[in-house]
């Protein structure tokens, strides 16, 4: 019940705000017509303004009250002053609400003043600008702002709302004008001006909506048909398509009739507009209701798809290199373009409605079927299931152990499909190391194959041999294996503003009592991780000790990770060195095992047998959490043995201003 009240309040204040914005803009358009302000329809419209302006702060008050009830779980808390004050002053939600409420009050005062002064075009423009302020403030409470509070993240949503106000908000004024029998203005000229603006505005609404949706989905487009957020958005898109068709019909057929010389044509035009524009307005109200519901729904990229409902999915990456796929897709797109041309041609030549709908529809369906069929691959209930196990070094190291025990005989020591049993199998095994197998298939696909096996292949299922967590550990290891091979592009020199390699996260505990996690250094420090062997790395550790002051000045976190468990005597020797940086004691084995997968270079791919792990490796991880550079003394002919070269790379990382998201903590 509380959710329903909150949704209704959000819808009312949004509708009111948009109508005030759009109506003021519509009046600016009509104000060029002589004596327009004496028209009766304008008087009726302006009498609505105070009621609409009052409903916005009232709606915001109801929203705040329902938020308090939802947070505290009790309606009794509404009588507690401290609860209201705490929410408003101590939370981001409350601070944004204050901004929205202040903008709503300013709008109310402007509207009340408008009702007492003589009408002028510039004053309508001022009211339109003020009416946009609550919409701008409300964008700070959107899903886009919750992900990243920045101008680039919020601006598409702001434009989307304002453009919606330009179109939807003007519809009540449009309707009052066409139903006003006493108006003395030239209806056709006024409506034509608005129509010439409304059509490109609707196209911009679609464009900004796509930009906002892309931010919310973040590549997780399967959620469009398998989550509540996607279902509501699909319904919203369906309504928008209908509204666009109505708007196109009004603009290209009914509106031109008003400019005809014959009274019968003008009468038909009036009847058509009076019939369809109110329908467009009602559908737009429903669309805004869906948009309001969507704002309270879990965003697509955070929604869970436990069971994918279809036995197929579409994937460009997994299919594009298959024979004839590109030809088939381009052919299908060609049919779609042809369908659009036929639709436009039929419209210009005044085809009958059945012919105009039937022929392009058949072509659209045919073109879509041709293109999409080529991009179709098999899917499973688990295909879009999100891994419950963190992509961390513990999971990867355990997955490595499981892979060696259960998978090596067929898939090979490095997952290249060349195990000792591979030649006896009826099917050719994929190369999990070199081929982009983890890019072409989802983690859920791998989980399904490991769990149930693969039909018509020799791949068995391990549901009875491995726990659910073990199977996800194997999935994480396979992804770490592939990402490790991708890391061969790394060198001791960073590529400026290019971040690709996503390392597994980890927690650690140092010999000095320090502890932490890799994620804690994001946005704060560059991490220099030194995977060393003892005593072979003694001189390098001494060198880093001498250079530590300079590294610390550059805000570097240096972690020394032994590549195997140290004997008690070895640890005593290291402690005696009085190193100023932590030597990882807890979690070291898992970190070393996981990061050893990133040992390969372009000159030393290390794909023979089980491979060779270098005695010493160093990695630079930037402030976003990406693996950016690597130095292996036994492989690289130049590198960080010269501390100045290391400092140059760190300085370059510190200067970067990349606006990218952190690596996901789970594979996807």
PDB file of N, CA and C in Angstrom, residues 27 99 150 156 202 251 296 354 457 524 545 562 577 595 614:
ATOM      1  N   UNK A  27       2.433  28.182 -25.012  1.00  0.00           N
ATOM      2  CA  UNK A  27       1.937  29.563 -25.012  1.00  0.00           C
ATOM      3  C   UNK A  27       2.950  30.513 -25.629  1.00  0.00           C
ATOM      4  N   UNK A  99      16.401  19.934  -2.196  1.00  0.00           N
ATOM      5  CA  UNK A  99      16.641  20.656  -3.446  1.00  0.00           C
ATOM      6  C   UNK A  99      15.404  20.619  -4.339  1.00  0.00           C
ATOM      7  N   UNK A 150      27.555  12.479 -11.815  1.00  0.00           N
ATOM      8  CA  UNK A 150      28.387  13.352 -12.642  1.00  0.00           C
ATOM      9  C   UNK A 150      27.518  13.947 -13.734  1.00  0.00           C
ATOM     10  N   UNK A 156      21.959  13.107 -19.841  1.00  0.00           N
ATOM     11  CA  UNK A 156      20.971  12.479 -20.741  1.00  0.00           C
ATOM     12  C   UNK A 156      19.595  12.334 -20.091  1.00  0.00           C
ATOM     13  N   UNK A 202      10.265  14.464 -30.199  1.00  0.00           N
ATOM     14  CA  UNK A 202       9.995  13.060 -29.907  1.00  0.00           C
ATOM     15  C   UNK A 202      11.158  12.171 -30.346  1.00  0.00           C
ATOM     16  N   UNK A 251       0.069  14.499 -37.637  1.00  0.00           N
ATOM     17  CA  UNK A 251       0.936  15.484 -38.293  1.00  0.00           C
ATOM     18  C   UNK A 251       0.838  15.416 -39.808  1.00  0.00           C
ATOM     19  N   UNK A 296      11.155   2.926  -9.377  1.00  0.00           N
ATOM     20  CA  UNK A 296      11.154   2.213  -8.097  1.00  0.00           C
ATOM     21  C   UNK A 296      11.459   0.731  -8.268  1.00  0.00           C
ATOM     22  N   UNK A 354      -4.996  -0.940 -45.112  1.00  0.00           N
ATOM     23  CA  UNK A 354      -4.635  -2.350 -45.013  1.00  0.00           C
ATOM     24  C   UNK A 354      -3.354  -2.642 -45.793  1.00  0.00           C
ATOM     25  N   UNK A 457      28.306 -34.613 -26.790  1.00  0.00           N
ATOM     26  CA  UNK A 457      29.759 -34.505 -26.667  1.00  0.00           C
ATOM     27  C   UNK A 457      30.213 -35.465 -25.567  1.00  0.00           C
ATOM     28  N   UNK A 524      42.239   5.724  -4.728  1.00  0.00           N
ATOM     29  CA  UNK A 524      43.156   6.278  -3.732  1.00  0.00           C
ATOM     30  C   UNK A 524      44.627   6.066  -4.070  1.00  0.00           C
ATOM     31  N   UNK A 545      63.383  -1.129  -1.012  1.00  0.00           N
ATOM     32  CA  UNK A 545      63.459  -0.530   0.320  1.00  0.00           C
ATOM     33  C   UNK A 545      64.086   0.860   0.237  1.00  0.00           C
ATOM     34  N   UNK A 562      55.294 -13.421  -1.404  1.00  0.00           N
ATOM     35  CA  UNK A 562      56.162 -14.577  -1.722  1.00  0.00           C
ATOM     36  C   UNK A 562      55.427 -15.563  -2.618  1.00  0.00           C
ATOM     37  N   UNK A 577      65.423  -7.645   7.661  1.00  0.00           N
ATOM     38  CA  UNK A 577      65.746  -6.627   6.659  1.00  0.00           C
ATOM     39  C   UNK A 577      65.038  -5.304   6.942  1.00  0.00           C
ATOM     40  N   UNK A 595      47.958 -14.611  -9.972  1.00  0.00           N
ATOM     41  CA  UNK A 595      48.650 -13.634 -10.816  1.00  0.00           C
ATOM     42  C   UNK A 595      49.715 -14.287 -11.695  1.00  0.00           C
ATOM     43  N   UNK A 614      57.834 -17.530 -13.623  1.00  0.00           N
ATOM     44  CA  UNK A 614      59.084 -16.819 -13.303  1.00  0.00           C
ATOM     45  C   UNK A 614      59.291 -16.693 -11.794  1.00  0.00           C
TER      46      UNK A 614
END
